[in-house]
Coordinates of C-alpha atoms and ligand atoms in Angstrom, one line a residue:
Chain A
X298 CA -42.8 -50.6 37.0
X299 CA -42.2 -47.8 34.3
X300 CA -46.0 -46.9 35.0
X301 CA -45.2 -47.1 38.9
X302 CA -42.4 -44.4 38.2
X303 CA -44.1 -42.2 36.0
X304 CA -46.8 -41.8 38.7
X305 CA -44.6 -41.2 41.3
X306 CA -42.6 -38.8 39.3
X307 CA -45.8 -36.9 38.4
X308 CA -47.1 -36.8 42.2
X309 CA -43.5 -35.6 42.9
X310 CA -43.9 -32.4 40.8
X311 CA -47.3 -31.8 42.2
X312 CA -46.4 -31.8 45.6
X313 CA -45.7 -28.7 47.4
X314 CA -43.4 -29.9 50.1
X315 CA -41.1 -31.9 47.4
X316 CA -41.9 -29.2 44.5
X317 CA -38.7 -29.3 42.3
X318 CA -37.4 -25.7 42.3
X319 CA -35.2 -26.4 39.3
X320 CA -32.1 -24.9 41.5
X321 CA -29.1 -25.5 38.8
X322 CA -28.2 -23.7 35.5
X323 CA -29.5 -24.9 32.5
X324 CA -28.1 -27.9 30.9
X325 CA -26.4 -28.6 34.1
X326 CA -28.5 -31.7 34.4
X327 CA -27.1 -33.0 31.3
X328 CA -29.0 -35.8 29.5
X329 CA -30.2 -39.4 30.3
X330 CA -27.5 -42.2 29.1
X331 CA -28.6 -45.2 27.2
X332 CA -28.0 -46.9 30.6
X333 CA -30.6 -44.5 32.1
X334 CA -27.7 -42.9 34.5
X335 CA -27.4 -39.1 33.8
X336 CA -24.7 -38.4 31.5
X337 CA -24.5 -37.7 27.9
X338 CA -25.7 -40.5 25.5
X339 CA -23.7 -43.6 26.2
X340 CA -20.9 -42.2 28.8
X341 CA -22.0 -41.6 32.4
X342 CA -21.0 -37.9 34.0
X343 CA -20.6 -36.7 37.5
X344 CA -23.6 -34.6 36.9
X345 CA -26.8 -35.8 38.6
X346 CA -29.7 -35.5 36.3
X347 CA -32.3 -32.9 36.6
X348 CA -32.1 -29.5 38.1
X349 CA -32.5 -30.4 41.9
X350 CA -29.9 -28.5 43.9
X351 CA -29.1 -28.8 48.1
X352 CA -32.5 -29.9 49.8
X353 CA -34.4 -30.2 46.4
X354 CA -35.8 -33.2 44.5
X355 CA -36.1 -33.7 41.1
X356 CA -36.6 -36.6 38.5
X357 CA -36.5 -37.3 34.7
X358 CA -38.3 -39.4 32.6
X359 CA -36.5 -40.1 29.2
X360 CA -37.0 -42.0 25.9
X361 CA -33.8 -43.1 23.5
X362 CA -33.8 -44.8 20.4
X363 CA -30.7 -46.0 18.2
X364 CA -30.9 -47.1 14.7
X365 CA -27.8 -48.6 12.7
X366 CA -28.4 -50.7 9.9
X367 CA -29.0 -54.3 11.1
X368 CA -29.7 -53.4 14.9
X369 CA -32.1 -50.9 16.6
X370 CA -31.8 -50.0 20.7
X371 CA -34.8 -48.7 22.6
X372 CA -34.4 -47.4 26.0
X373 CA -37.1 -46.2 28.3
X374 CA -35.6 -44.6 31.3
X375 CA -36.4 -42.7 34.5
X376 CA -34.5 -41.0 37.6
X377 CA -34.6 -39.5 40.8
X378 CA -32.4 -36.8 42.4
X379 CA -32.5 -35.8 46.1
X380 CA -30.0 -32.8 47.3
X381 CA -28.1 -32.9 44.2
X382 CA -26.2 -35.3 46.6
X383 CA -27.9 -38.9 45.3
X384 CA -29.5 -40.3 41.8
X385 CA -31.2 -43.3 41.8
X386 CA -32.3 -44.5 38.0
X387 CA -34.2 -47.3 36.2
X388 CA -34.0 -48.1 32.7
X389 CA -35.7 -50.8 30.2
X390 CA -33.4 -51.4 26.9
X391 CA -34.8 -53.8 24.4
X392 CA -32.4 -54.2 21.5
X393 CA -34.0 -55.9 17.8
X394 CA -32.0 -57.7 15.5
X395 CA -33.5 -56.5 12.5
X396 CA -31.4 -59.1 10.0
X397 CA -31.0 -62.2 12.5
X398 CA -34.3 -61.4 14.0
X399 CA -35.1 -61.7 18.1
X400 CA -35.0 -59.5 20.6
X401 CA -32.7 -58.9 23.6
X402 CA -33.9 -57.1 26.8
X403 CA -32.2 -56.3 30.2
X404 CA -33.4 -54.0 33.0
X405 CA -30.6 -51.5 34.5
X406 CA -31.3 -50.3 38.1
X407 CA -28.6 -47.4 39.0
X408 CA -27.2 -45.4 41.9
X409 CA -24.9 -42.4 41.5
X410 CA -23.5 -40.4 44.5
X411 CA -21.7 -37.1 44.3
X412 CA -18.4 -37.1 46.3
X413 CA -16.9 -33.7 46.0
X414 CA -17.4 -30.4 43.9
X415 CA -19.4 -28.7 41.5
X416 CA -19.5 -28.9 38.2
X417 CA -19.7 -25.2 37.4
X418 CA -18.2 -23.7 40.5
X419 CA -14.7 -24.1 41.8
X420 CA -11.7 -25.2 40.3
X421 CA -12.1 -28.9 40.8
X422 CA -14.0 -30.9 38.6
X423 CA -17.4 -32.4 40.2
X424 CA -16.6 -36.1 41.0
X425 CA -19.3 -38.7 41.8
X426 CA -19.2 -42.7 42.2
X427 CA -22.0 -45.3 40.8
X428 CA -23.3 -48.5 40.3
X429 CA -25.4 -50.1 37.7
X430 CA -26.9 -53.4 38.3
X431 CA -28.2 -55.1 35.0
X432 CA -30.3 -57.8 34.5
X433 CA -30.9 -59.6 31.4
X434 CA -34.9 -60.6 30.8
X435 CA -33.7 -62.8 27.9
X436 CA -30.8 -64.8 28.3
X437 CA -30.8 -67.8 25.8
X438 CA -28.6 -66.1 23.5
X439 CA -26.3 -64.4 25.5
X440 CA -25.9 -67.7 26.8
X441 CA -25.4 -69.6 23.9
X442 CA -22.5 -67.2 22.8
X443 CA -20.7 -68.1 25.7
X444 CA -22.1 -65.3 28.1
X445 CA -21.4 -66.6 32.0
X446 CA -24.1 -64.9 33.8
X447 CA -27.5 -63.3 33.2
X448 CA -26.7 -60.5 35.6
X449 CA -23.9 -58.2 36.6
X450 CA -23.2 -54.9 38.4
X451 CA -20.7 -51.9 36.5
X452 CA -18.8 -49.9 39.1
X453 CA -17.8 -46.2 38.0
X454 CA -16.3 -43.1 39.1
X455 CA -16.8 -40.0 37.0
X456 CA -15.4 -36.6 37.0
X457 CA -17.2 -33.9 34.9
X458 CA -15.9 -30.0 34.9
X459 CA -17.4 -27.0 33.2
X460 CA -15.5 -24.0 31.7
X461 CA -17.6 -21.1 31.7
X462 CA -15.0 -19.2 29.6
X463 CA -13.4 -21.8 27.8
X464 CA -11.5 -21.7 24.6
X465 CA -13.6 -19.1 21.9
X466 CA -15.2 -17.3 24.9
X467 CA -17.5 -20.8 25.0
X468 CA -18.8 -22.7 27.8
X469 CA -16.9 -26.2 27.6
X470 CA -17.8 -29.3 29.5
X471 CA -15.4 -32.1 29.8
X472 CA -16.1 -35.6 31.5
X473 CA -13.8 -38.9 32.4
X474 CA -15.2 -42.2 33.8
X475 CA -13.6 -45.2 34.7
X476 CA -15.8 -48.3 34.8
X477 CA -15.0 -52.0 36.4
X478 CA -17.7 -54.3 34.2
X479 CA -18.3 -57.9 33.4
X480 CA -20.9 -56.8 30.6
X481 CA -20.7 -57.5 27.1
X482 CA -22.0 -55.1 24.8
X483 CA -23.2 -53.3 27.9
X484 CA -25.2 -56.1 29.4
X485 CA -27.0 -57.0 26.3
X486 CA -25.2 -60.1 25.8
X487 CA -24.7 -60.7 29.7
X488 CA -21.7 -60.6 31.8
X489 CA -18.6 -62.8 31.6
X490 CA -17.7 -65.1 29.3
X491 CA -15.7 -68.1 27.8
X492 CA -12.7 -65.6 27.3
X493 CA -12.8 -63.8 30.7
X494 CA -15.0 -64.1 33.5
X495 CA -13.8 -61.1 35.6
X496 CA -14.2 -57.5 35.8
X497 CA -11.9 -55.4 33.2
X498 CA -11.3 -51.9 33.5
X499 CA -12.5 -49.5 30.6
X500 CA -12.3 -45.5 30.3
X501 CA -14.8 -43.0 28.8
X502 CA -15.0 -39.9 27.7
X503 CA -16.8 -37.2 26.8
X504 CA -15.8 -33.5 25.7
X505 CA -18.7 -30.9 24.8
X506 CA -18.9 -27.0 23.9
X507 CA -21.7 -24.9 24.2
X508 CA -22.5 -22.4 21.3
X509 CA -24.7 -20.7 23.5
X510 CA -27.1 -21.4 26.5
X511 CA -29.2 -23.9 24.5
X512 CA -26.8 -25.9 22.3
X513 CA -24.3 -28.0 22.8
X514 CA -22.0 -30.2 20.5
X515 CA -19.9 -32.4 21.6
X516 CA -18.2 -36.0 21.3
X517 CA -18.2 -39.2 23.2
X518 CA -16.0 -42.2 23.6
X519 CA -16.5 -45.3 25.7
X520 CA -13.6 -48.2 25.7
X521 CA -15.4 -51.6 25.8
X522 CA -14.1 -54.8 27.2
X523 CA -13.7 -58.5 25.5
X524 CA -15.1 -61.3 27.4
X525 CA -16.6 -63.6 24.5
X526 CA -14.5 -65.6 22.4
X527 CA -17.0 -65.3 19.4
X528 CA -16.5 -61.9 18.9
X529 CA -14.3 -58.7 19.5
X530 CA -16.2 -56.0 21.0
X531 CA -15.3 -52.7 19.4
X532 CA -15.0 -48.9 20.9
X533 CA -17.9 -46.9 20.7
X534 CA -17.9 -43.3 19.8
X535 CA -20.3 -40.7 18.5
X536 CA -20.8 -37.0 17.7
X537 CA -24.1 -35.4 19.4
X538 CA -26.2 -32.1 19.4
X539 CA -28.0 -31.2 22.3
X540 CA -30.9 -28.9 23.1
X541 CA -31.9 -27.2 25.7
X542 CA -34.9 -25.3 25.2
X543 CA -35.9 -25.0 28.6
X544 CA -35.2 -26.5 31.8
X545 CA -38.1 -28.8 31.3
X546 CA -37.1 -30.1 27.9
X547 CA -33.9 -31.7 27.0
X548 CA -33.1 -33.1 23.3
X549 CA -30.0 -34.8 21.8
X550 CA -29.5 -36.3 18.5
X551 CA -25.9 -38.3 17.8
X552 CA -24.8 -39.8 14.6
X553 CA -22.2 -43.1 15.6
X554 CA -20.4 -45.1 13.6
X555 CA -20.0 -48.7 14.9
X556 CA -17.9 -50.0 12.0
X557 CA -18.4 -53.4 11.0
X558 CA -21.0 -55.4 13.0
X559 CA -21.3 -59.3 12.6
X560 CA -19.5 -58.9 9.4
X561 CA -21.8 -56.2 8.2
X562 CA -19.6 -53.2 7.2
X563 CA -20.7 -49.6 7.9
X564 CA -23.2 -49.7 10.6
X565 CA -23.5 -46.3 10.9
X566 CA -26.5 -44.8 12.1
X567 CA -28.5 -42.3 14.4
X568 CA -29.4 -42.0 18.0
X569 CA -32.2 -39.9 19.3
X570 CA -33.2 -38.9 22.5
X571 CA -36.0 -37.0 24.5
X572 CA -35.8 -35.9 28.2
X573 CA -38.3 -34.4 30.4
X574 CA -37.4 -33.1 33.9
X575 CA -39.4 -32.6 36.8
Chain B
X251 CA -10.2 -52.0 22.9
X252 CA -8.2 -51.0 20.0
X253 CA -9.6 -47.8 19.8
X254 CA -7.4 -46.1 22.7
X255 CA -5.8 -43.9 20.2
X256 CA -8.9 -41.7 20.4
X257 CA -9.0 -41.8 24.0
X258 CA -5.9 -40.6 24.1
X259 CA -6.7 -37.8 21.8
X260 CA -9.5 -37.1 24.0
X261 CA -7.1 -36.6 27.0
X262 CA -5.2 -34.1 24.8
X263 CA -7.8 -32.2 24.0
X264 CA -8.4 -32.0 27.8
X265 CA -4.9 -31.1 28.8
X266 CA -5.4 -28.3 25.8
X267 CA -8.3 -26.9 27.9
X268 CA -6.6 -27.0 31.4
X269 CA -3.7 -24.9 30.2
X270 CA -5.7 -22.6 28.1
X271 CA -7.8 -21.9 31.5
X272 CA -4.6 -21.3 33.2
X273 CA -3.0 -19.2 30.8
X274 CA -6.6 -17.0 30.7
X275 CA -6.6 -16.5 34.4
X276 CA -2.9 -15.4 34.3
X277 CA -3.5 -12.8 31.7
X278 CA -6.6 -11.4 32.9
X279 CA -4.5 -10.4 36.3
X280 CA -1.5 -9.4 34.6
X281 CA -2.5 -6.9 31.7
X282 CA -5.9 -5.7 33.2
X283 CA -7.5 -5.3 29.7
X284 CA -10.3 -3.0 29.2
X285 CA -12.0 -5.1 26.4
X286 CA -14.8 -6.9 28.8
X287 CA -15.5 -3.3 30.0
X288 CA -16.0 -1.9 26.6
X289 CA -17.7 -5.0 25.2
X290 CA -20.3 -4.6 28.4
X291 CA -20.9 -1.0 26.7
X292 CA -18.8 1.0 29.2
X293 CA -20.0 2.8 32.2
X294 CA -23.3 3.5 30.8
X295 CA -23.9 0.1 29.3
X296 CA -23.4 -1.8 32.7
X297 CA -25.3 0.5 34.6
X298 CA -28.0 0.2 32.4
X299 CA -27.6 -3.5 32.2
X300 CA -27.5 -3.5 36.1
X301 CA -31.3 -1.9 36.1
X302 CA -32.5 -4.5 34.0
X303 CA -30.8 -6.8 36.5
X304 CA -32.4 -5.5 39.7
X305 CA -35.8 -5.4 38.1
X306 CA -35.3 -8.8 37.2
X307 CA -34.7 -9.9 40.8
X308 CA -37.5 -7.7 41.9
X309 CA -39.8 -10.2 40.0
X310 CA -38.3 -13.0 41.0
X311 CA -39.9 -14.8 44.4
X312 CA -36.8 -17.3 44.8
X313 CA -34.7 -14.4 45.9
X314 CA -36.7 -11.4 46.0
X315 CA -36.7 -11.8 50.1
X316 CA -33.1 -11.2 50.6
X317 CA -33.5 -7.8 49.1
X318 CA -36.5 -6.3 51.0
X319 CA -34.8 -4.4 53.3
X320 CA -31.8 -3.4 50.6
X321 CA -31.6 0.2 49.6
X322 CA -32.2 -0.7 46.1
X323 CA -30.6 3.0 44.8
X324 CA -27.3 1.7 46.5
X325 CA -27.5 -1.6 45.3
X326 CA -27.7 -0.7 41.9
X327 CA -24.6 1.7 42.2
X328 CA -22.6 -0.8 43.8
X329 CA -23.0 -3.5 42.1
X330 CA -22.5 -1.4 39.2
X331 CA -19.3 -0.1 40.1
X332 CA -18.2 -3.5 41.2
X333 CA -18.8 -4.8 37.5
X334 CA -17.3 -1.9 35.8
X335 CA -14.1 -2.6 38.4
X336 CA -14.3 -6.5 37.5
X337 CA -14.2 -6.2 33.7
X338 CA -11.4 -3.9 33.6
X339 CA -13.0 -0.5 33.7
X340 CA -11.7 2.8 35.1
X341 CA -13.6 2.2 38.4
X342 CA -12.8 1.6 42.1
X343 CA -15.3 -0.6 43.9
X344 CA -15.3 1.1 47.2
X345 CA -17.7 -1.3 49.1
X346 CA -17.2 -4.0 52.0
X347 CA -15.7 -7.2 50.5
X348 CA -18.0 -10.4 49.4
X349 CA -17.9 -12.0 52.4
X350 CA -18.4 -9.0 54.5
X351 CA -21.8 -7.6 52.1
X352 CA -23.5 -11.3 52.2
X353 CA -22.7 -12.1 55.9
X354 CA -25.8 -13.4 57.6
X355 CA -27.6 -13.5 54.4
X356 CA -27.3 -17.7 54.2
X357 CA -27.8 -17.4 50.7
X358 CA -28.1 -21.0 49.2
X359 CA -26.1 -22.4 45.9
X360 CA -29.8 -22.6 44.4
X361 CA -30.2 -18.7 45.1
X362 CA -26.8 -17.8 43.8
X363 CA -27.8 -19.5 40.5
X364 CA -30.9 -17.6 40.5
X365 CA -29.1 -14.6 40.8
X366 CA -27.1 -15.7 37.8
X367 CA -30.2 -16.7 35.8
X368 CA -31.3 -13.0 36.5
X369 CA -28.1 -11.9 35.2
X370 CA -28.1 -13.8 32.1
X371 CA -31.8 -12.7 31.6
X372 CA -30.4 -9.1 31.8
X373 CA -27.1 -9.8 29.4
X374 CA -29.9 -11.4 27.0
X375 CA -32.0 -8.1 27.0
X376 CA -29.4 -5.9 26.0
X377 CA -28.2 -8.3 23.1
X378 CA -24.9 -9.1 25.0
X379 CA -22.7 -11.7 23.0
X380 CA -22.6 -15.0 24.1
X381 CA -18.7 -14.7 24.6
X382 CA -19.1 -11.5 26.6
X383 CA -21.5 -13.3 29.0
X384 CA -19.1 -16.2 29.5
X385 CA -15.9 -13.9 30.2
X386 CA -18.5 -11.8 32.8
X387 CA -20.1 -14.9 34.5
X388 CA -16.5 -16.9 34.7
X389 CA -15.5 -13.5 37.1
X390 CA -18.7 -13.7 39.0
X391 CA -18.6 -17.7 39.2
X392 CA -15.1 -17.5 40.7
X393 CA -16.5 -15.4 44.3
X394 CA -19.3 -18.3 44.4
X395 CA -17.5 -19.4 47.9
X396 CA -17.2 -15.9 48.8
X397 CA -20.8 -15.1 48.5
X398 CA -23.0 -18.4 49.5
X399 CA -23.7 -19.6 53.2
X400 CA -22.2 -16.7 54.7
Ligands
HEM100 C1 -25.0 -52.3 20.6 C2 -24.8 -53.4 20.7 C3 -23.7 -53.8 19.5 C4 -22.7 -53.5 19.1 C5 -22.5 -51.9 18.8 C6 -22.3 -54.4 18.4 C7 -20.7 -53.7 17.8 C8 -20.0 -54.9 17.3 C9 -19.0 -54.6 16.3 C10 -18.2 -52.9 16.3 C11 -18.7 -56.0 16.3 C12 -16.9 -55.7 15.3 C13 -17.1 -56.4 14.1 C14 -15.7 -56.7 13.5 O1 -14.4 -56.2 13.8 O2 -15.8 -56.9 12.4 C15 -19.5 -57.0 16.5 C16 -19.0 -57.9 16.2 C17 -20.2 -59.4 16.3 N1 -21.5 -59.0 16.9 FE1 -21.7 -57.3 18.0 N2 -22.6 -55.4 18.6 C18 -23.4 -55.5 19.2 C19 -24.6 -56.3 19.5 C20 -24.3 -57.4 19.0 C21 -25.5 -58.6 19.6 C22 -26.6 -58.5 20.5 C23 -25.2 -59.6 18.8 C24 -25.9 -61.1 18.9 C25 -26.6 -61.7 18.2 C26 -23.8 -59.4 18.0 C27 -23.0 -60.1 17.2 C28 -21.8 -60.1 16.6 C29 -21.0 -60.9 16.0 C30 -21.7 -62.3 15.5 C31 -19.9 -60.1 16.1 C32 -18.8 -60.9 15.0 C33 -18.6 -60.5 13.6 C34 -17.3 -61.2 13.1 O3 -16.6 -61.7 13.5 O4 -17.3 -61.6 11.9 N3 -23.4 -58.1 18.1 N4 -20.4 -56.3 16.9
HEM101 C1 -20.8 -13.2 42.6 C2 -21.9 -12.8 42.8 C3 -22.2 -11.7 43.8 C4 -21.6 -10.7 43.6 C5 -20.2 -10.1 43.0 C6 -22.3 -9.5 44.8 C7 -22.2 -8.2 44.8 C8 -22.5 -7.4 45.5 C9 -22.5 -6.1 46.0 C10 -21.4 -5.3 45.2 C11 -23.2 -5.5 46.7 C12 -23.3 -4.0 47.2 C13 -22.4 -4.0 48.2 C14 -22.8 -2.6 49.2 O1 -24.3 -2.0 49.3 O2 -21.9 -2.1 49.2 C15 -23.9 -6.6 46.8 C16 -25.4 -6.0 47.9 C17 -26.2 -7.6 48.0 N1 -26.0 -8.7 47.4 FE1 -24.7 -9.4 46.5 N2 -23.6 -10.1 45.0 C18 -23.4 -11.4 44.4 C19 -24.2 -12.3 44.9 C20 -25.7 -12.5 45.4 C21 -26.4 -13.3 45.8 C22 -26.4 -14.6 45.1 C23 -27.5 -12.8 46.4 C24 -28.6 -13.3 46.9 C25 -29.6 -14.1 46.6 C26 -26.6 -11.5 47.0 C27 -27.8 -10.6 47.8 C28 -27.3 -9.0 47.9 C29 -28.0 -8.7 48.7 C30 -29.7 -8.2 49.5 C31 -27.6 -6.8 48.6 C32 -27.8 -6.0 49.4 C33 -27.5 -5.4 50.7 C34 -27.8 -4.3 51.2 O3 -27.8 -3.7 50.9 O4 -28.2 -4.2 52.9 N3 -25.9 -11.3 46.2 N4 -23.6 -7.7 46.4

């Protein structure tokens, strides 16, 4: 699957009809989230990945790695964007439990549709809606801790706005996302559970400031639901630095503190992401 | 779920931005400060920067086709006067309105962005500070709807 998407993206970038023209401004494609959709690190934004504008095709390939003391998360993801209107994404997550031993895996198929507006132009924010369909490829552990299902679909509505001339005459970007989800720990621990087997509504936000056209610093916050009796989920936050040297490449580094995980304190760690755009 | 306070803090930051934006846009129209004009290097600075901008456009295959029949001298003068006026300088742009000038050109969103990139490159060439760039870009971005797809 991954290989096929890769070949597809390479063919696309070489075909003259579908030539990616990079018709949007630098950094407006954002990064690739750990769930594959275009956005920040942990929050999907209303922006669509790549630099495709009206009538253009674009795509990205990304690799994300998060490393806190006792856990590791690896994500390989690919996206396609047509017309700056619709984005398709595919992500493969592997979660390694270093101290407990074992692995959790899932695949995520995403679609995002731009409903309204433009992140840079106009007074109103850009608004998009999206869905992320997730399927566990390992379900023994989620099952054992009380998860109801091995697959589920998140639905979200996101609003993103950039201010070219914000405070201190810097360009700022802000995003708010509302998500309906049954996923436990993003889906790695299954969907629904013994405590609640229904959708929860959660809020997510990102704020970033561009130091210049190539560097952005920001914070992200993601509220999490509570569907399992065995443990309370904690909300996530991170502080990130994004680097857009050219439209081809984007790199992100984040510092995240997940506080106590499974009784082990100070699970802080780093998160890194590399994205190539076609 | 118990970290809602962080979310409230982010909302607060957002609200502060919005009010800042409203305040910023109202004082540019009310006081007409010449600060931006001065930071762009005044009349000569703007003319030189616009010359680089025109040369950048001439080499940009994404948009140069729009300019094949244009009078480049006139364009250079007019765009310089326009930027001079928009930035608070002592100029009066005497050309037609933006929708009229760009009527029939059917400029796409991607072409608009290409022009913005040429302007950024010109500003970088002339060592214009990011904060100054952003102030000019915000004024021009507000004309997006007057220029595209006319
Ligand atoms: C990205 C994935 C994950 C994150 C960010 C995360 C984060 C957390 C956090 C912050 C807590 C709260 C700890 C506390 O308040 O004391 C917690 C509890 C817990 N997590 Fe996770 N977790 C993740 C995945 C997992 C997975 C996959 C497992 C399964 C093996 C797991 C097992 C536990 C257990 C057993 C607890 C309960 C600890 C206790 O109450 O003593 N976590 N998790
Ligand atoms: C905020 C953005 C823009 C501003 C403020 C602007 C401003 C102007 C001004 C002041 C003139 C001179 C009018 C005159 O000669 O009296 C002009 C002409 C022109 N503009 Fe724009 N423009 C913008 C964007 C664009 C874009 C995106 C394109 C094409 C991709 C474009 C293509 C042209 C052309 C081809 C002319 C020359 C018309 C002619 O002499 O026949 N402009 N513009």
